[in-house]
Short mmCIF file of C-alpha atoms and ligand atoms in Angstrom, two decimals:
data_model
loop_
_atom_site.label_atom_id
_atom_site.label_comp_id
_atom_site.label_asym_id
_atom_site.label_seq_id
_atom_site.Cartn_x
_atom_site.Cartn_y
_atom_site.Cartn_z
CA MET A 1 9.58 11.71 -27.43
CA PHE A 2 8.87 7.96 -26.63
CA ARG A 3 9.23 7.14 -23.01
CA VAL A 4 8.41 3.88 -21.52
CA LYS A 5 5.39 4.07 -19.06
CA ARG A 6 6.12 3.46 -15.37
CA VAL A 7 4.03 1.18 -13.21
CA ILE A 8 4.15 2.34 -9.60
CA LEU A 9 2.57 0.65 -6.65
CA ILE A 10 1.38 2.08 -3.51
CA THR A 11 0.80 -0.54 -0.75
CA GLY A 12 0.54 -0.71 3.05
CA THR A 13 -1.74 -1.66 5.81
CA PRO A 14 -5.40 -0.28 5.59
CA CYS A 15 -5.78 3.26 6.71
CA VAL A 16 -2.10 4.09 6.37
CA GLY A 17 -2.69 6.82 3.80
CA LYS A 18 -2.29 4.81 0.36
CA THR A 19 -5.37 6.37 -1.25
CA SER A 20 -4.48 9.90 -0.29
CA VAL A 21 -0.91 9.68 -1.50
CA ALA A 22 -1.68 7.52 -4.64
CA LYS A 23 -4.23 10.09 -5.87
CA MET A 24 -1.93 13.08 -5.41
CA LEU A 25 0.87 11.37 -7.02
CA SER A 26 -1.23 10.46 -9.88
CA VAL A 27 -2.22 14.06 -10.53
CA LYS A 28 1.45 15.19 -10.25
CA LEU A 29 2.60 12.49 -12.67
CA LYS A 30 -0.43 12.84 -14.91
CA ALA A 31 -0.66 9.15 -14.49
CA PHE A 32 -3.57 6.68 -14.68
CA TYR A 33 -4.88 5.70 -11.23
CA ILE A 34 -6.15 2.32 -10.30
CA ASN A 35 -7.65 1.52 -6.94
CA LEU A 36 -7.67 -2.13 -6.61
CA THR A 37 -10.71 -2.21 -4.14
CA GLU A 38 -12.80 -0.17 -6.17
CA LEU A 39 -11.92 -2.33 -9.47
CA ALA A 40 -12.75 -5.39 -7.54
CA LEU A 41 -16.07 -4.02 -6.36
CA ASN A 42 -16.96 -2.38 -9.79
CA GLU A 43 -16.12 -5.37 -11.90
CA GLY A 44 -17.17 -8.21 -9.67
CA LEU A 45 -13.85 -9.57 -9.00
CA ILE A 46 -14.94 -10.91 -5.65
CA LEU A 47 -14.70 -14.67 -4.61
CA GLU A 48 -16.75 -14.11 -1.48
CA LYS A 49 -17.49 -11.90 1.48
CA ASP A 50 -15.89 -12.60 4.64
CA LYS A 51 -18.80 -11.72 6.96
CA LYS A 52 -16.88 -12.21 10.12
CA ARG A 53 -14.17 -9.62 9.15
CA GLY A 54 -16.46 -7.55 7.05
CA SER A 55 -13.98 -7.87 4.21
CA LEU A 56 -13.99 -8.97 0.74
CA ILE A 57 -12.05 -11.88 -0.67
CA VAL A 58 -10.79 -10.91 -4.08
CA ASP A 59 -10.25 -13.30 -7.02
CA GLU A 60 -6.73 -12.50 -7.52
CA ASN A 61 -6.47 -14.47 -10.75
CA LEU A 62 -9.21 -12.50 -12.38
CA MET A 63 -7.73 -9.38 -10.92
CA ARG A 64 -4.32 -9.99 -12.22
CA LYS A 65 -5.69 -10.71 -15.81
CA ARG A 66 -7.79 -7.58 -15.72
CA ILE A 67 -4.93 -5.37 -14.42
CA VAL A 68 -2.38 -6.59 -17.17
CA LYS A 69 -4.93 -5.75 -19.82
CA MET A 70 -5.44 -2.18 -18.39
CA ILE A 71 -1.60 -1.60 -17.95
CA GLU A 72 -0.84 -2.87 -21.40
CA LYS A 73 -3.64 -0.58 -22.88
CA CYS A 74 -2.63 2.42 -20.93
CA GLU A 75 -0.07 4.98 -22.47
CA GLU A 76 0.49 7.03 -19.31
CA ASP A 77 2.29 5.95 -16.20
CA VAL A 78 0.14 3.68 -13.89
CA ILE A 79 -0.30 4.16 -10.08
CA VAL A 80 -1.84 1.13 -8.55
CA ASP A 81 -3.30 1.84 -5.09
CA GLY A 82 -4.19 -1.22 -2.91
CA HIS A 83 -3.04 -3.33 0.13
CA TYR A 84 -2.77 -6.43 -2.10
CA ALA A 85 -1.14 -4.56 -4.92
CA ALA A 86 1.97 -6.67 -4.51
CA SER A 87 0.34 -10.04 -5.27
CA VAL A 88 -1.59 -9.06 -8.36
CA ILE A 89 0.83 -7.09 -10.57
CA PRO A 90 3.48 -9.17 -12.49
CA LYS A 91 7.00 -8.49 -11.68
CA ASN A 92 8.18 -7.37 -15.00
CA PHE A 93 5.67 -4.50 -15.17
CA VAL A 94 6.62 -2.80 -11.79
CA MET A 95 9.25 -0.11 -11.59
CA TYR A 96 8.83 0.46 -7.97
CA THR A 97 6.57 -0.67 -4.91
CA PHE A 98 6.29 1.92 -2.18
CA VAL A 99 5.38 0.43 1.16
CA LEU A 100 3.83 3.10 3.41
CA ARG A 101 4.46 2.61 7.12
CA ARG A 102 3.01 4.41 10.03
CA ASP A 103 3.98 4.21 13.57
CA PRO A 104 1.29 1.91 15.30
CA ILE A 105 0.53 4.36 17.96
CA GLU A 106 -0.57 6.84 15.19
CA LEU A 107 -1.94 4.33 12.92
CA ARG A 108 -4.31 3.00 15.61
CA ASN A 109 -5.98 6.52 15.62
CA PHE A 110 -6.07 6.41 11.89
CA MET A 111 -7.85 3.15 11.95
CA LYS A 112 -10.43 4.43 14.59
CA LYS A 113 -11.07 7.45 12.15
CA CYS A 114 -11.52 5.06 9.25
CA GLY A 115 -14.26 3.08 11.39
CA PHE A 116 -12.36 0.11 12.36
CA SER A 117 -12.81 -1.45 15.80
CA GLY A 118 -12.33 -4.67 17.67
CA GLN A 119 -10.91 -7.71 16.05
CA LYS A 120 -10.59 -5.91 12.62
CA LEU A 121 -8.62 -3.08 14.10
CA TRP A 122 -6.28 -5.36 16.06
CA GLU A 123 -5.73 -7.81 13.18
CA ASN A 124 -4.75 -5.00 10.69
CA LEU A 125 -2.63 -3.13 13.48
CA ALA A 126 -0.75 -6.44 14.01
CA ALA A 127 -0.20 -6.70 10.18
CA GLU A 128 1.55 -3.31 10.24
CA ILE A 129 3.63 -4.36 13.31
CA LEU A 130 4.68 -7.54 11.88
CA ASP A 131 5.66 -6.06 8.44
CA VAL A 132 3.11 -8.15 6.46
CA CYS A 133 2.84 -5.78 3.37
CA LEU A 134 6.70 -5.17 3.34
CA VAL A 135 7.37 -9.02 3.29
CA GLU A 136 4.75 -9.63 0.66
CA ALA A 137 6.20 -6.88 -1.53
CA LEU A 138 9.79 -8.14 -0.93
CA ASN A 139 8.64 -11.79 -1.80
CA MET A 140 7.12 -10.77 -4.98
CA TYR A 141 9.47 -8.14 -6.26
CA GLY A 142 12.83 -8.36 -4.47
CA LYS A 143 14.96 -5.65 -2.68
CA GLY A 144 15.72 -3.35 -5.60
CA LYS A 145 12.18 -2.55 -6.42
CA VAL A 146 10.57 -2.14 -2.83
CA CYS A 147 11.00 1.18 -1.08
CA GLU A 148 9.68 1.66 2.20
CA LEU A 149 8.71 5.05 3.56
CA ASP A 150 7.81 6.00 7.04
CA VAL A 151 4.93 8.42 6.69
CA THR A 152 4.41 8.93 10.47
CA GLY A 153 3.66 12.54 11.17
CA LYS A 154 4.05 13.57 7.62
CA SER A 155 1.44 15.32 5.25
CA VAL A 156 0.37 13.70 2.15
CA GLU A 157 2.29 16.38 0.16
CA GLU A 158 5.42 15.44 1.92
CA VAL A 159 5.09 11.71 1.32
CA VAL A 160 4.38 12.60 -2.39
CA GLU A 161 7.45 14.68 -2.53
CA ASN A 162 9.54 11.86 -1.07
CA ILE A 163 8.19 9.55 -3.65
CA LEU A 164 9.04 11.92 -6.51
CA LEU A 165 12.61 12.48 -5.18
CA ILE A 166 13.01 8.62 -5.24
CA LEU A 167 11.67 8.40 -8.86
CA ASN A 168 13.91 11.04 -10.19
CA GLY A 169 16.89 9.47 -8.52
CA SER A 170 17.68 12.16 -5.81
CA LYS A 171 16.86 9.87 -3.05
CA LYS A 172 17.54 6.34 -2.27
CA CYS A 173 15.05 3.56 -2.26
CA CYS A 174 15.47 1.37 0.82
CA VAL A 175 13.91 -1.08 3.15
CA GLY A 176 14.35 -1.88 6.87
CA ILE A 177 13.82 1.54 8.07
CA VAL A 178 11.18 0.93 10.79
CA ASP A 179 11.14 -1.50 13.68
CA TRP A 180 7.77 -1.23 15.21
CA LEU A 181 8.08 -4.46 17.21
CA GLY A 182 11.37 -3.11 18.82
CA LYS A 183 9.94 0.25 19.43
CA LEU A 184 6.72 -0.89 21.04
CA GLU A 185 8.66 -3.30 23.25
CA LYS A 186 11.08 -0.47 24.38
CA GLU A 187 8.09 1.68 25.17
CA GLY A 188 6.25 -1.18 27.12
CA LEU A 189 3.28 -0.96 24.64
CA LEU A 190 3.69 -4.37 22.81
CA GLU A 191 1.11 -6.23 24.73
CA GLU A 192 -1.47 -3.43 24.34
CA PHE A 193 -0.79 -3.18 20.77
CA LEU A 194 -0.20 -6.73 19.74
CA LYS A 195 -3.51 -8.39 20.60
CA ILE A 196 -3.66 -11.46 18.44
N1 ADP B 201 -0.60 12.16 5.71
C1 ADP B 201 -1.74 12.19 6.25
N2 ADP B 201 -2.02 12.96 7.33
C2 ADP B 201 -3.12 13.11 7.97
N3 ADP B 201 -4.32 12.35 7.61
C3 ADP B 201 -4.13 11.44 6.54
C4 ADP B 201 -2.83 11.26 5.72
N4 ADP B 201 -3.07 10.46 4.88
C5 ADP B 201 -4.32 9.97 4.98
N5 ADP B 201 -4.93 10.58 6.08
C6 ADP B 201 -6.26 10.34 6.42
O1 ADP B 201 -6.33 8.94 7.01
C7 ADP B 201 -7.50 8.31 6.51
C8 ADP B 201 -7.04 7.09 5.80
O2 ADP B 201 -6.42 7.44 4.57
P1 ADP B 201 -6.41 6.79 3.12
O3 ADP B 201 -5.64 7.49 2.15
O4 ADP B 201 -7.84 6.35 2.89
O5 ADP B 201 -5.61 5.28 3.69
P2 ADP B 201 -5.80 3.91 2.80
O6 ADP B 201 -6.10 4.07 1.51
O7 ADP B 201 -4.32 3.44 3.09
O8 ADP B 201 -6.69 3.01 3.49
C9 ADP B 201 -8.26 9.30 5.59
O9 ADP B 201 -9.23 9.83 6.57
C10 ADP B 201 -7.30 10.34 5.16
O10 ADP B 201 -7.82 11.49 4.98
MG1 MG B 202 -7.48 3.24 0.25
#
């Protein structure tokens, strides 16, 4: 039976759990998995290295062209994993963008485990608190295609299960489900967490 392939994006702040979720989801859906960071490194899609931040500046135009070719060629569903996923995949390709959200208190520990510290940790934590990935995804794809998932305290399996429920229509895809700014303020933690 002919079935149109689906392109599903998994985005979110660094260390939130994207790769763990996207890989397991790819196995469950027998989908083709694309990791944007690996792709950029393996294929030299880098404009420059930001030494101060210890991060890479990706050539988004080249990346977009490369991704479009890969998706067009692919016959299976495609899962794209990366925190800048929203800006490099054309809108007409994308079925859903899942934005993983994690409570900053828990995310700070995940970031430390990932080896983040100092400025880089605070900048990325601020991006989570200020909904940067969510806003980017909404700007690019609009409300109907963007699903926010609060993954705080959830296992990778639970998150994947939730995504599958949304994909098969048994659960609603929605946004506006977390308010880290309000939560931290209520708990008197805003100054400690928002250090930029
Ligand atoms: N649901 C989870 N529960 C516990 N640990 C997790 C979970 N998801 C990811 N991790 C761990 O957190 C770290 C960051 O996860 P990763 O999937 O690499 O995040 P990202 O791809 O968003 O940077 C890894 O050490 C991973 O094993
Ligand atoms: Mg990753």
